[in-house]
Amino acid sequence: MSRRSALIAGASGLGVAGLAVGTATGAVPFSQALQRVLGVASSTPVTQLGSRRVERVYSAARGRNVDLVLLLPSKKPPPGLPMSLMLHGLHGSARNAAPSGLLKQLASDVARKAVPAYGYVAVDGGDNYWHQVRPGDDPMAMLLEEVPQWLRARGLGGPDGLPFACAGVSMGGFGAMLYGRRRNERRQPPEAVAAISPALITSWPEMAKRHIFTGMTDWTSLDPLRHLTALQGIPTAVWCGTEDSFITGVRRYIAATHPAIGYTAKGKHSDTFFHSVVPSLVSFVGKHLPRAA
């Protein structure tokens, strides 16, 4: 056996254990030279699959402490890193707002320069469709007024800390559309809105079962299906599984508004489908960073 063959054989033995460690930790524990020997290196190897930070902050708008979760493409992101909101679904939280695989996809795409560097920020919004249900608890005010302050204080989101985009899943997709509308009304439209399986319910009796809105008028004043021009001029993407209970409303929205992406495919209202569209989500949002970023 030649010396090179022996080295490769030995490295392969190390590789089995090392790659197992890498899978668990998100880091490949070898030099780039050894990665090339093992055949696991690329021209832009991803040795660290992003950074997830969780903090506890006080929201005056919600009258309570909330989790602030930052999903960043690297441990040391550039100053002023552009940030997109990521809104969670019903009975969710900031910690589980993102569909599985989002951070890994983001870090990988940024590392190989498929998209410019950007990140996501998630906060606890409660089960109120991202609007004020009870006095003293206004999650939309938190998104509009407080999140920019929190981001700016951490050197993220540019000089004003304002998220450049908003994404969400299920109730969070409804919330993302509502957030885009509110920003438009302030003449500060986001660069993009992205909704995965948004909770676009087509009847009041069905929505009433959730005990969120004070009445039909409250719901219809916010329902994206009744405000189809609210996101006019804002690049919008919508994804939904054809076995999802929200598919009827999503199809109506796509047919009426012709979003930049209106994607439907076989799938249920589950993380399996949500995960399947993560590459498209990361790419879509990444293509709409502010020009100055």
PDB file of C-alpha atoms in Angstrom:
ATOM      1  CA  MET A   1       0.000   0.000   0.000  1.00  0.00           C
ATOM      2  CA  SER A   2       1.365   3.403  -0.940  1.00  0.00           C
ATOM      3  CA  ARG A   3       1.757   6.157   1.661  1.00  0.00           C
ATOM      4  CA  ARG A   4      -1.066   8.153  -0.026  1.00  0.00           C
ATOM      5  CA  SER A   5      -3.386   5.126   0.049  1.00  0.00           C
ATOM      6  CA  ALA A   6      -2.628   4.573   3.704  1.00  0.00           C
ATOM      7  CA  LEU A   7      -3.339   8.215   4.496  1.00  0.00           C
ATOM      8  CA  ILE A   8      -6.667   8.086   2.655  1.00  0.00           C
ATOM      9  CA  ALA A   9      -7.638   4.843   4.369  1.00  0.00           C
ATOM     10  CA  GLY A  10      -6.795   6.305   7.768  1.00  0.00           C
ATOM     11  CA  ALA A  11      -8.595   9.528   6.976  1.00  0.00           C
ATOM     12  CA  SER A  12     -11.648   7.594   5.865  1.00  0.00           C
ATOM     13  CA  GLY A  13     -11.773   5.861   9.211  1.00  0.00           C
ATOM     14  CA  LEU A  14     -11.589   9.191  10.969  1.00  0.00           C
ATOM     15  CA  GLY A  15     -14.152  10.555   8.546  1.00  0.00           C
ATOM     16  CA  VAL A  16     -16.909   8.202   9.626  1.00  0.00           C
ATOM     17  CA  ALA A  17     -16.698   9.375  13.218  1.00  0.00           C
ATOM     18  CA  GLY A  18     -15.911  12.940  12.306  1.00  0.00           C
ATOM     19  CA  LEU A  19     -18.792  13.329   9.912  1.00  0.00           C
ATOM     20  CA  ALA A  20     -21.139  11.898  12.528  1.00  0.00           C
ATOM     21  CA  VAL A  21     -19.935  14.587  14.911  1.00  0.00           C
ATOM     22  CA  GLY A  22     -20.384  17.182  12.194  1.00  0.00           C
ATOM     23  CA  THR A  23     -23.950  16.118  11.578  1.00  0.00           C
ATOM     24  CA  ALA A  24     -24.782  16.479  15.247  1.00  0.00           C
ATOM     25  CA  THR A  25     -22.997  19.775  15.815  1.00  0.00           C
ATOM     26  CA  GLY A  26     -23.385  21.510  12.462  1.00  0.00           C
ATOM     27  CA  ALA A  27     -19.597  21.756  12.010  1.00  0.00           C
ATOM     28  CA  VAL A  28     -17.236  19.582   9.969  1.00  0.00           C
ATOM     29  CA  PRO A  29     -14.228  19.074  12.321  1.00  0.00           C
ATOM     30  CA  PHE A  30     -11.482  18.827   9.675  1.00  0.00           C
ATOM     31  CA  SER A  31      -9.227  21.189   7.807  1.00  0.00           C
ATOM     32  CA  GLN A  32     -10.296  22.050   4.275  1.00  0.00           C
ATOM     33  CA  ALA A  33      -7.349  19.991   2.953  1.00  0.00           C
ATOM     34  CA  LEU A  34      -8.527  16.867   4.771  1.00  0.00           C
ATOM     35  CA  GLN A  35     -12.111  17.560   3.698  1.00  0.00           C
ATOM     36  CA  ARG A  36     -10.922  17.486   0.090  1.00  0.00           C
ATOM     37  CA  VAL A  37      -9.185  14.132   0.676  1.00  0.00           C
ATOM     38  CA  LEU A  38     -12.404  12.714   2.097  1.00  0.00           C
ATOM     39  CA  GLY A  39     -14.399  14.170  -0.773  1.00  0.00           C
ATOM     40  CA  VAL A  40     -16.667  16.263   1.456  1.00  0.00           C
ATOM     41  CA  ALA A  41     -15.315  19.716   0.674  1.00  0.00           C
ATOM     42  CA  SER A  42     -16.773  22.101  -1.849  1.00  0.00           C
ATOM     43  CA  SER A  43     -15.300  25.271  -3.294  1.00  0.00           C
ATOM     44  CA  THR A  44     -17.142  27.121  -0.519  1.00  0.00           C
ATOM     45  CA  PRO A  45     -17.378  24.597   2.343  1.00  0.00           C
ATOM     46  CA  VAL A  46     -19.960  25.339   5.020  1.00  0.00           C
ATOM     47  CA  THR A  47     -18.183  24.596   8.280  1.00  0.00           C
ATOM     48  CA  GLN A  48     -20.716  26.285  10.550  1.00  0.00           C
ATOM     49  CA  LEU A  49     -24.409  26.044   9.794  1.00  0.00           C
ATOM     50  CA  GLY A  50     -25.581  29.418  11.016  1.00  0.00           C
ATOM     51  CA  SER A  51     -26.139  30.858  14.462  1.00  0.00           C
ATOM     52  CA  ARG A  52     -29.311  30.810  16.585  1.00  0.00           C
ATOM     53  CA  ARG A  53     -29.564  33.277  19.457  1.00  0.00           C
ATOM     54  CA  VAL A  54     -32.381  33.424  22.005  1.00  0.00           C
ATOM     55  CA  GLU A  55     -32.896  36.381  24.328  1.00  0.00           C
ATOM     56  CA  ARG A  56     -35.633  37.477  26.708  1.00  0.00           C
ATOM     57  CA  VAL A  57     -36.864  41.052  26.245  1.00  0.00           C
ATOM     58  CA  TYR A  58     -39.716  43.111  27.665  1.00  0.00           C
ATOM     59  CA  SER A  59     -42.442  44.178  25.252  1.00  0.00           C
ATOM     60  CA  ALA A  60     -44.388  47.211  26.436  1.00  0.00           C
ATOM     61  CA  ALA A  61     -46.818  46.679  23.554  1.00  0.00           C
ATOM     62  CA  ARG A  62     -47.659  43.191  24.824  1.00  0.00           C
ATOM     63  CA  GLY A  63     -47.194  43.978  28.516  1.00  0.00           C
ATOM     64  CA  ARG A  64     -44.933  41.002  29.133  1.00  0.00           C
ATOM     65  CA  ASN A  65     -41.538  39.442  28.517  1.00  0.00           C
ATOM     66  CA  VAL A  66     -41.147  37.691  25.179  1.00  0.00           C
ATOM     67  CA  ASP A  67     -38.518  35.573  23.481  1.00  0.00           C
ATOM     68  CA  LEU A  68     -36.464  37.268  20.795  1.00  0.00           C
ATOM     69  CA  VAL A  69     -34.944  34.650  18.483  1.00  0.00           C
ATOM     70  CA  LEU A  70     -32.311  35.592  15.914  1.00  0.00           C
ATOM     71  CA  LEU A  71     -31.456  33.235  13.053  1.00  0.00           C
ATOM     72  CA  LEU A  72     -28.197  34.439  11.548  1.00  0.00           C
ATOM     73  CA  PRO A  73     -26.184  33.031   8.642  1.00  0.00           C
ATOM     74  CA  SER A  74     -22.962  32.970  10.697  1.00  0.00           C
ATOM     75  CA  LYS A  75     -21.683  33.473  14.231  1.00  0.00           C
ATOM     76  CA  LYS A  76     -20.266  36.865  13.285  1.00  0.00           C
ATOM     77  CA  PRO A  77     -22.669  38.506  10.834  1.00  0.00           C
ATOM     78  CA  PRO A  78     -21.709  41.795   9.206  1.00  0.00           C
ATOM     79  CA  PRO A  79     -22.814  44.987  10.979  1.00  0.00           C
ATOM     80  CA  GLY A  80     -26.292  46.102   9.980  1.00  0.00           C
ATOM     81  CA  LEU A  81     -27.218  42.651   8.622  1.00  0.00           C
ATOM     82  CA  PRO A  82     -30.613  42.933   6.869  1.00  0.00           C
ATOM     83  CA  MET A  83     -33.309  41.069   8.802  1.00  0.00           C
ATOM     84  CA  SER A  84     -36.678  39.575   7.900  1.00  0.00           C
ATOM     85  CA  LEU A  85     -39.428  38.837  10.379  1.00  0.00           C
ATOM     86  CA  MET A  86     -40.497  35.196  10.811  1.00  0.00           C
ATOM     87  CA  LEU A  87     -43.957  34.936  12.390  1.00  0.00           C
ATOM     88  CA  HIS A  88     -45.118  31.787  14.153  1.00  0.00           C
ATOM     89  CA  GLY A  89     -48.421  29.976  13.809  1.00  0.00           C
ATOM     90  CA  LEU A  90     -51.297  29.326  16.200  1.00  0.00           C
ATOM     91  CA  HIS A  91     -50.122  27.840  19.526  1.00  0.00           C
ATOM     92  CA  GLY A  92     -46.543  28.509  18.399  1.00  0.00           C
ATOM     93  CA  SER A  93     -43.744  30.669  19.723  1.00  0.00           C
ATOM     94  CA  ALA A  94     -40.624  32.475  18.607  1.00  0.00           C
ATOM     95  CA  ARG A  95     -38.551  29.367  19.309  1.00  0.00           C
ATOM     96  CA  ASN A  96     -40.462  27.224  16.824  1.00  0.00           C
ATOM     97  CA  ALA A  97     -41.524  29.920  14.353  1.00  0.00           C
ATOM     98  CA  ALA A  98     -39.183  28.801  11.575  1.00  0.00           C
ATOM     99  CA  PRO A  99     -39.912  25.659   9.571  1.00  0.00           C
ATOM    100  CA  SER A 100     -37.317  22.944  10.058  1.00  0.00           C
ATOM    101  CA  GLY A 101     -34.146  23.371   8.047  1.00  0.00           C
ATOM    102  CA  LEU A 102     -34.465  27.125   7.617  1.00  0.00           C
ATOM    103  CA  LEU A 103     -31.276  28.067   9.451  1.00  0.00           C
ATOM    104  CA  LYS A 104     -29.222  25.408   7.687  1.00  0.00           C
ATOM    105  CA  GLN A 105     -30.587  26.456   4.281  1.00  0.00           C
ATOM    106  CA  LEU A 106     -29.943  30.135   5.006  1.00  0.00           C
ATOM    107  CA  ALA A 107     -26.372  29.558   6.169  1.00  0.00           C
ATOM    108  CA  SER A 108     -25.602  27.281   3.226  1.00  0.00           C
ATOM    109  CA  ASP A 109     -27.063  29.648   0.621  1.00  0.00           C
ATOM    110  CA  VAL A 110     -25.247  32.644   2.093  1.00  0.00           C
ATOM    111  CA  ALA A 111     -21.932  30.736   2.312  1.00  0.00           C
ATOM    112  CA  ARG A 112     -22.064  29.743  -1.335  1.00  0.00           C
ATOM    113  CA  LYS A 113     -23.278  33.213  -2.311  1.00  0.00           C
ATOM    114  CA  ALA A 114     -26.583  31.974  -3.690  1.00  0.00           C
ATOM    115  CA  VAL A 115     -28.206  34.837  -1.740  1.00  0.00           C
ATOM    116  CA  PRO A 116     -26.763  37.925  -0.033  1.00  0.00           C
ATOM    117  CA  ALA A 117     -26.283  37.694   3.719  1.00  0.00           C
ATOM    118  CA  TYR A 118     -29.438  38.270   5.747  1.00  0.00           C
ATOM    119  CA  GLY A 119     -31.175  36.835   8.810  1.00  0.00           C
ATOM    120  CA  TYR A 120     -34.535  36.206  10.441  1.00  0.00           C
ATOM    121  CA  VAL A 121     -35.990  37.477  13.710  1.00  0.00           C
ATOM    122  CA  ALA A 122     -38.890  35.847  15.552  1.00  0.00           C
ATOM    123  CA  VAL A 123     -40.834  37.027  18.611  1.00  0.00           C
ATOM    124  CA  ASP A 124     -43.659  35.621  20.733  1.00  0.00           C
ATOM    125  CA  GLY A 125     -46.949  36.987  19.406  1.00  0.00           C
ATOM    126  CA  GLY A 126     -49.532  34.873  21.218  1.00  0.00           C
ATOM    127  CA  ASP A 127     -52.561  33.218  19.606  1.00  0.00           C
ATOM    128  CA  ASN A 128     -54.261  36.373  18.344  1.00  0.00           C
ATOM    129  CA  TYR A 129     -53.568  36.444  14.590  1.00  0.00           C
ATOM    130  CA  TRP A 130     -50.979  39.170  15.142  1.00  0.00           C
ATOM    131  CA  HIS A 131     -53.458  41.904  16.077  1.00  0.00           C
ATOM    132  CA  GLN A 132     -54.755  43.353  19.318  1.00  0.00           C
ATOM    133  CA  VAL A 133     -57.443  41.135  20.842  1.00  0.00           C
ATOM    134  CA  ARG A 134     -57.269  42.368  24.428  1.00  0.00           C
ATOM    135  CA  PRO A 135     -56.357  45.838  25.737  1.00  0.00           C
ATOM    136  CA  GLY A 136     -52.686  46.055  26.618  1.00  0.00           C
ATOM    137  CA  ASP A 137     -51.621  43.203  24.322  1.00  0.00           C
ATOM    138  CA  ASP A 138     -50.849  44.424  20.806  1.00  0.00           C
ATOM    139  CA  PRO A 139     -48.444  42.139  18.913  1.00  0.00           C
ATOM    140  CA  MET A 140     -48.661  44.202  15.729  1.00  0.00           C
ATOM    141  CA  ALA A 141     -47.480  47.286  17.620  1.00  0.00           C
ATOM    142  CA  MET A 142     -44.609  45.167  18.945  1.00  0.00           C
ATOM    143  CA  LEU A 143     -43.610  44.253  15.370  1.00  0.00           C
ATOM    144  CA  LEU A 144     -43.933  47.798  14.063  1.00  0.00           C
ATOM    145  CA  GLU A 145     -42.495  49.778  16.974  1.00  0.00           C
ATOM    146  CA  GLU A 146     -40.347  47.569  19.197  1.00  0.00           C
ATOM    147  CA  VAL A 147     -38.689  44.997  16.943  1.00  0.00           C
ATOM    148  CA  PRO A 148     -36.797  47.711  15.010  1.00  0.00           C
ATOM    149  CA  GLN A 149     -35.479  49.087  18.311  1.00  0.00           C
ATOM    150  CA  TRP A 150     -34.357  45.646  19.470  1.00  0.00           C
ATOM    151  CA  LEU A 151     -32.613  44.944  16.179  1.00  0.00           C
ATOM    152  CA  ARG A 152     -30.912  48.329  16.034  1.00  0.00           C
ATOM    153  CA  ALA A 153     -29.612  47.882  19.588  1.00  0.00           C
ATOM    154  CA  ARG A 154     -27.964  44.643  18.451  1.00  0.00           C
ATOM    155  CA  GLY A 155     -26.384  46.121  15.336  1.00  0.00           C
ATOM    156  CA  LEU A 156     -28.831  44.398  13.008  1.00  0.00           C
ATOM    157  CA  GLY A 157     -31.325  45.586  10.418  1.00  0.00           C
ATOM    158  CA  GLY A 158     -29.418  48.627   9.216  1.00  0.00           C
ATOM    159  CA  PRO A 159     -29.410  52.100  10.807  1.00  0.00           C
ATOM    160  CA  ASP A 160     -33.141  52.042  11.631  1.00  0.00           C
ATOM    161  CA  GLY A 161     -33.425  48.337  12.509  1.00  0.00           C
ATOM    162  CA  LEU A 162     -36.503  48.023  10.281  1.00  0.00           C
ATOM    163  CA  PRO A 163     -37.052  44.478   8.939  1.00  0.00           C
ATOM    164  CA  PHE A 164     -36.821  44.527   5.164  1.00  0.00           C
ATOM    165  CA  ALA A 165     -39.266  41.627   4.756  1.00  0.00           C
ATOM    166  CA  CYS A 166     -41.776  39.510   6.628  1.00  0.00           C
ATOM    167  CA  ALA A 167     -42.379  35.768   6.410  1.00  0.00           C
ATOM    168  CA  GLY A 168     -44.714  33.541   8.368  1.00  0.00           C
ATOM    169  CA  VAL A 169     -46.295  30.104   8.614  1.00  0.00           C
ATOM    170  CA  SER A 170     -50.044  29.419   9.003  1.00  0.00           C
ATOM    171  CA  MET A 171     -51.378  32.102  11.393  1.00  0.00           C
ATOM    172  CA  GLY A 172     -47.975  33.702  10.866  1.00  0.00           C
ATOM    173  CA  GLY A 173     -48.651  33.804   7.117  1.00  0.00           C
ATOM    174  CA  PHE A 174     -51.881  35.694   7.841  1.00  0.00           C
ATOM    175  CA  GLY A 175     -49.823  37.935  10.122  1.00  0.00           C
ATOM    176  CA  ALA A 176     -47.154  38.509   7.465  1.00  0.00           C
ATOM    177  CA  MET A 177     -49.799  39.726   5.034  1.00  0.00           C
ATOM    178  CA  LEU A 178     -51.304  41.967   7.703  1.00  0.00           C
ATOM    179  CA  TYR A 179     -47.864  43.325   8.618  1.00  0.00           C
ATOM    180  CA  GLY A 180     -47.167  44.126   4.958  1.00  0.00           C
ATOM    181  CA  ARG A 181     -50.470  45.981   4.791  1.00  0.00           C
ATOM    182  CA  ARG A 182     -49.700  47.997   7.929  1.00  0.00           C
ATOM    183  CA  ARG A 183     -46.251  48.912   6.608  1.00  0.00           C
ATOM    184  CA  ASN A 184     -47.818  49.961   3.308  1.00  0.00           C
ATOM    185  CA  GLU A 185     -50.261  52.194   5.179  1.00  0.00           C
ATOM    186  CA  ARG A 186     -47.285  53.848   6.884  1.00  0.00           C
ATOM    187  CA  ARG A 187     -45.632  54.381   3.502  1.00  0.00           C
ATOM    188  CA  GLN A 188     -42.824  52.083   4.614  1.00  0.00           C
ATOM    189  CA  PRO A 189     -43.619  49.012   2.518  1.00  0.00           C
ATOM    190  CA  PRO A 190     -41.408  45.979   3.087  1.00  0.00           C
ATOM    191  CA  GLU A 191     -39.365  44.669   0.192  1.00  0.00           C
ATOM    192  CA  ALA A 192     -41.158  41.305   0.275  1.00  0.00           C
ATOM    193  CA  VAL A 193     -43.863  39.279   2.015  1.00  0.00           C
ATOM    194  CA  ALA A 194     -43.718  35.480   2.168  1.00  0.00           C
ATOM    195  CA  ALA A 195     -46.492  33.244   3.509  1.00  0.00           C
ATOM    196  CA  ILE A 196     -46.309  29.482   3.931  1.00  0.00           C
ATOM    197  CA  SER A 197     -49.765  27.871   4.198  1.00  0.00           C
ATOM    198  CA  PRO A 198     -51.346  31.131   5.427  1.00  0.00           C
ATOM    199  CA  ALA A 199     -54.518  30.760   7.507  1.00  0.00           C
ATOM    200  CA  LEU A 200     -56.870  32.177   4.892  1.00  0.00           C
ATOM    201  CA  ILE A 201     -60.201  30.887   6.172  1.00  0.00           C
ATOM    202  CA  THR A 202     -63.167  31.492   3.894  1.00  0.00           C
ATOM    203  CA  SER A 203     -66.105  31.478   6.313  1.00  0.00           C
ATOM    204  CA  TRP A 204     -66.894  33.251   9.575  1.00  0.00           C
ATOM    205  CA  PRO A 205     -68.384  30.151  11.286  1.00  0.00           C
ATOM    206  CA  GLU A 206     -65.085  28.357  10.727  1.00  0.00           C
ATOM    207  CA  MET A 207     -62.970  31.297  11.913  1.00  0.00           C
ATOM    208  CA  ALA A 208     -65.276  31.827  14.911  1.00  0.00           C
ATOM    209  CA  LYS A 209     -64.271  28.406  16.241  1.00  0.00           C
ATOM    210  CA  ARG A 210     -60.860  29.874  17.057  1.00  0.00           C
ATOM    211  CA  HIS A 211     -62.342  32.415  19.495  1.00  0.00           C
ATOM    212  CA  ILE A 212     -59.866  35.081  18.376  1.00  0.00           C
ATOM    213  CA  PHE A 213     -61.887  37.861  16.783  1.00  0.00           C
ATOM    214  CA  THR A 214     -64.601  39.799  18.587  1.00  0.00           C
ATOM    215  CA  GLY A 215     -66.957  39.269  15.681  1.00  0.00           C
ATOM    216  CA  MET A 216     -67.240  38.957  11.939  1.00  0.00           C
ATOM    217  CA  THR A 217     -66.578  42.666  11.413  1.00  0.00           C
ATOM    218  CA  ASP A 218     -63.327  42.440  13.387  1.00  0.00           C
ATOM    219  CA  TRP A 219     -62.198  39.507  11.251  1.00  0.00           C
ATOM    220  CA  THR A 220     -63.188  40.934   7.878  1.00  0.00           C
ATOM    221  CA  SER A 221     -61.421  44.215   8.685  1.00  0.00           C
ATOM    222  CA  LEU A 222     -58.154  42.247   8.736  1.00  0.00           C
ATOM    223  CA  ASP A 223     -58.707  39.244   6.458  1.00  0.00           C
ATOM    224  CA  PRO A 224     -56.303  39.363   3.473  1.00  0.00           C
ATOM    225  CA  LEU A 225     -58.973  37.814   1.235  1.00  0.00           C
ATOM    226  CA  ARG A 226     -61.076  40.940   1.765  1.00  0.00           C
ATOM    227  CA  HIS A 227     -58.196  43.348   1.195  1.00  0.00           C
ATOM    228  CA  LEU A 228     -56.714  41.986  -2.004  1.00  0.00           C
ATOM    229  CA  THR A 229     -54.962  45.211  -3.023  1.00  0.00           C
ATOM    230  CA  ALA A 230     -53.305  45.756   0.373  1.00  0.00           C
ATOM    231  CA  LEU A 231     -49.967  44.343  -0.799  1.00  0.00           C
ATOM    232  CA  GLN A 232     -50.087  45.843  -4.279  1.00  0.00           C
ATOM    233  CA  GLY A 233     -46.557  46.705  -5.389  1.00  0.00           C
ATOM    234  CA  ILE A 234     -44.925  44.426  -2.767  1.00  0.00           C
ATOM    235  CA  PRO A 235     -43.376  41.211  -4.115  1.00  0.00           C
ATOM    236  CA  THR A 236     -45.342  38.431  -2.450  1.00  0.00           C
ATOM    237  CA  ALA A 237     -44.929  34.656  -2.333  1.00  0.00           C
ATOM    238  CA  VAL A 238     -47.438  32.057  -1.154  1.00  0.00           C
ATOM    239  CA  TRP A 239     -46.953  28.294  -0.784  1.00  0.00           C
ATOM    240  CA  CYS A 240     -49.597  25.762   0.296  1.00  0.00           C
ATOM    241  CA  GLY A 241     -50.207  22.016   0.203  1.00  0.00           C
ATOM    242  CA  THR A 242     -53.226  20.777  -1.733  1.00  0.00           C
ATOM    243  CA  GLU A 243     -54.340  18.648   1.246  1.00  0.00           C
ATOM    244  CA  ASP A 244     -54.119  21.652   3.572  1.00  0.00           C
ATOM    245  CA  SER A 245     -57.401  22.890   5.053  1.00  0.00           C
ATOM    246  CA  PHE A 246     -56.431  26.435   3.973  1.00  0.00           C
ATOM    247  CA  ILE A 247     -55.969  25.527   0.305  1.00  0.00           C
ATOM    248  CA  THR A 248     -59.339  26.972  -0.810  1.00  0.00           C
ATOM    249  CA  GLY A 249     -58.541  30.402   0.582  1.00  0.00           C
ATOM    250  CA  VAL A 250     -54.975  30.272  -0.723  1.00  0.00           C
ATOM    251  CA  ARG A 251     -56.152  29.382  -4.215  1.00  0.00           C
ATOM    252  CA  ARG A 252     -58.576  32.300  -4.135  1.00  0.00           C
ATOM    253  CA  TYR A 253     -55.799  34.642  -3.054  1.00  0.00           C
ATOM    254  CA  ILE A 254     -53.426  33.404  -5.764  1.00  0.00           C
ATOM    255  CA  ALA A 255     -56.090  33.681  -8.481  1.00  0.00           C
ATOM    256  CA  ALA A 256     -57.041  37.206  -7.419  1.00  0.00           C
ATOM    257  CA  THR A 257     -53.609  38.728  -6.776  1.00  0.00           C
ATOM    258  CA  HIS A 258     -51.168  36.792  -9.002  1.00  0.00           C
ATOM    259  CA  PRO A 259     -48.273  36.857  -6.502  1.00  0.00           C
ATOM    260  CA  ALA A 260     -44.670  36.518  -7.613  1.00  0.00           C
ATOM    261  CA  ILE A 261     -44.826  32.929  -6.346  1.00  0.00           C
ATOM    262  CA  GLY A 262     -48.140  31.116  -6.011  1.00  0.00           C
ATOM    263  CA  TYR A 263     -47.116  27.523  -5.402  1.00  0.00           C
ATOM    264  CA  THR A 264     -49.359  24.583  -4.570  1.00  0.00           C
ATOM    265  CA  ALA A 265     -48.323  20.936  -4.445  1.00  0.00           C
ATOM    266  CA  LYS A 266     -49.323  17.751  -2.695  1.00  0.00           C
ATOM    267  CA  GLY A 267     -48.926  18.169   1.035  1.00  0.00           C
ATOM    268  CA  LYS A 268     -50.741  18.662   4.319  1.00  0.00           C
ATOM    269  CA  HIS A 269     -50.593  21.425   6.915  1.00  0.00           C
ATOM    270  CA  SER A 270     -47.438  20.008   8.469  1.00  0.00           C
ATOM    271  CA  ASP A 271     -43.747  20.672   8.834  1.00  0.00           C
ATOM    272  CA  THR A 272     -43.108  18.098   6.116  1.00  0.00           C
ATOM    273  CA  PHE A 273     -44.622  20.468   3.563  1.00  0.00           C
ATOM    274  CA  PHE A 274     -43.284  23.602   5.260  1.00  0.00           C
ATOM    275  CA  HIS A 275     -39.755  22.156   5.149  1.00  0.00           C
ATOM    276  CA  SER A 276     -40.109  21.274   1.461  1.00  0.00           C
ATOM    277  CA  VAL A 277     -40.528  24.934   0.454  1.00  0.00           C
ATOM    278  CA  VAL A 278     -37.730  26.318   2.652  1.00  0.00           C
ATOM    279  CA  PRO A 279     -35.237  26.554  -0.252  1.00  0.00           C
ATOM    280  CA  SER A 280     -37.763  28.583  -2.236  1.00  0.00           C
ATOM    281  CA  LEU A 281     -38.489  30.797   0.780  1.00  0.00           C
ATOM    282  CA  VAL A 282     -34.817  31.564   1.456  1.00  0.00           C
ATOM    283  CA  SER A 283     -34.207  32.288  -2.214  1.00  0.00           C
ATOM    284  CA  PHE A 284     -37.279  34.501  -2.624  1.00  0.00           C
ATOM    285  CA  VAL A 285     -36.608  36.620   0.453  1.00  0.00           C
ATOM    286  CA  GLY A 286     -32.896  36.787  -0.388  1.00  0.00           C
ATOM    287  CA  LYS A 287     -33.625  38.214  -3.815  1.00  0.00           C
ATOM    288  CA  HIS A 288     -35.438  41.202  -2.314  1.00  0.00           C
ATOM    289  CA  LEU A 289     -32.877  42.738  -0.005  1.00  0.00           C
ATOM    290  CA  PRO A 290     -32.809  46.536  -0.111  1.00  0.00           C
ATOM    291  CA  ARG A 291     -30.559  47.797  -2.869  1.00  0.00           C
ATOM    292  CA  ALA A 292     -28.428  49.708  -0.392  1.00  0.00           C
ATOM    293  CA  ALA A 293     -27.777  46.525   1.631  1.00  0.00           C
TER     294      ALA A 293
END
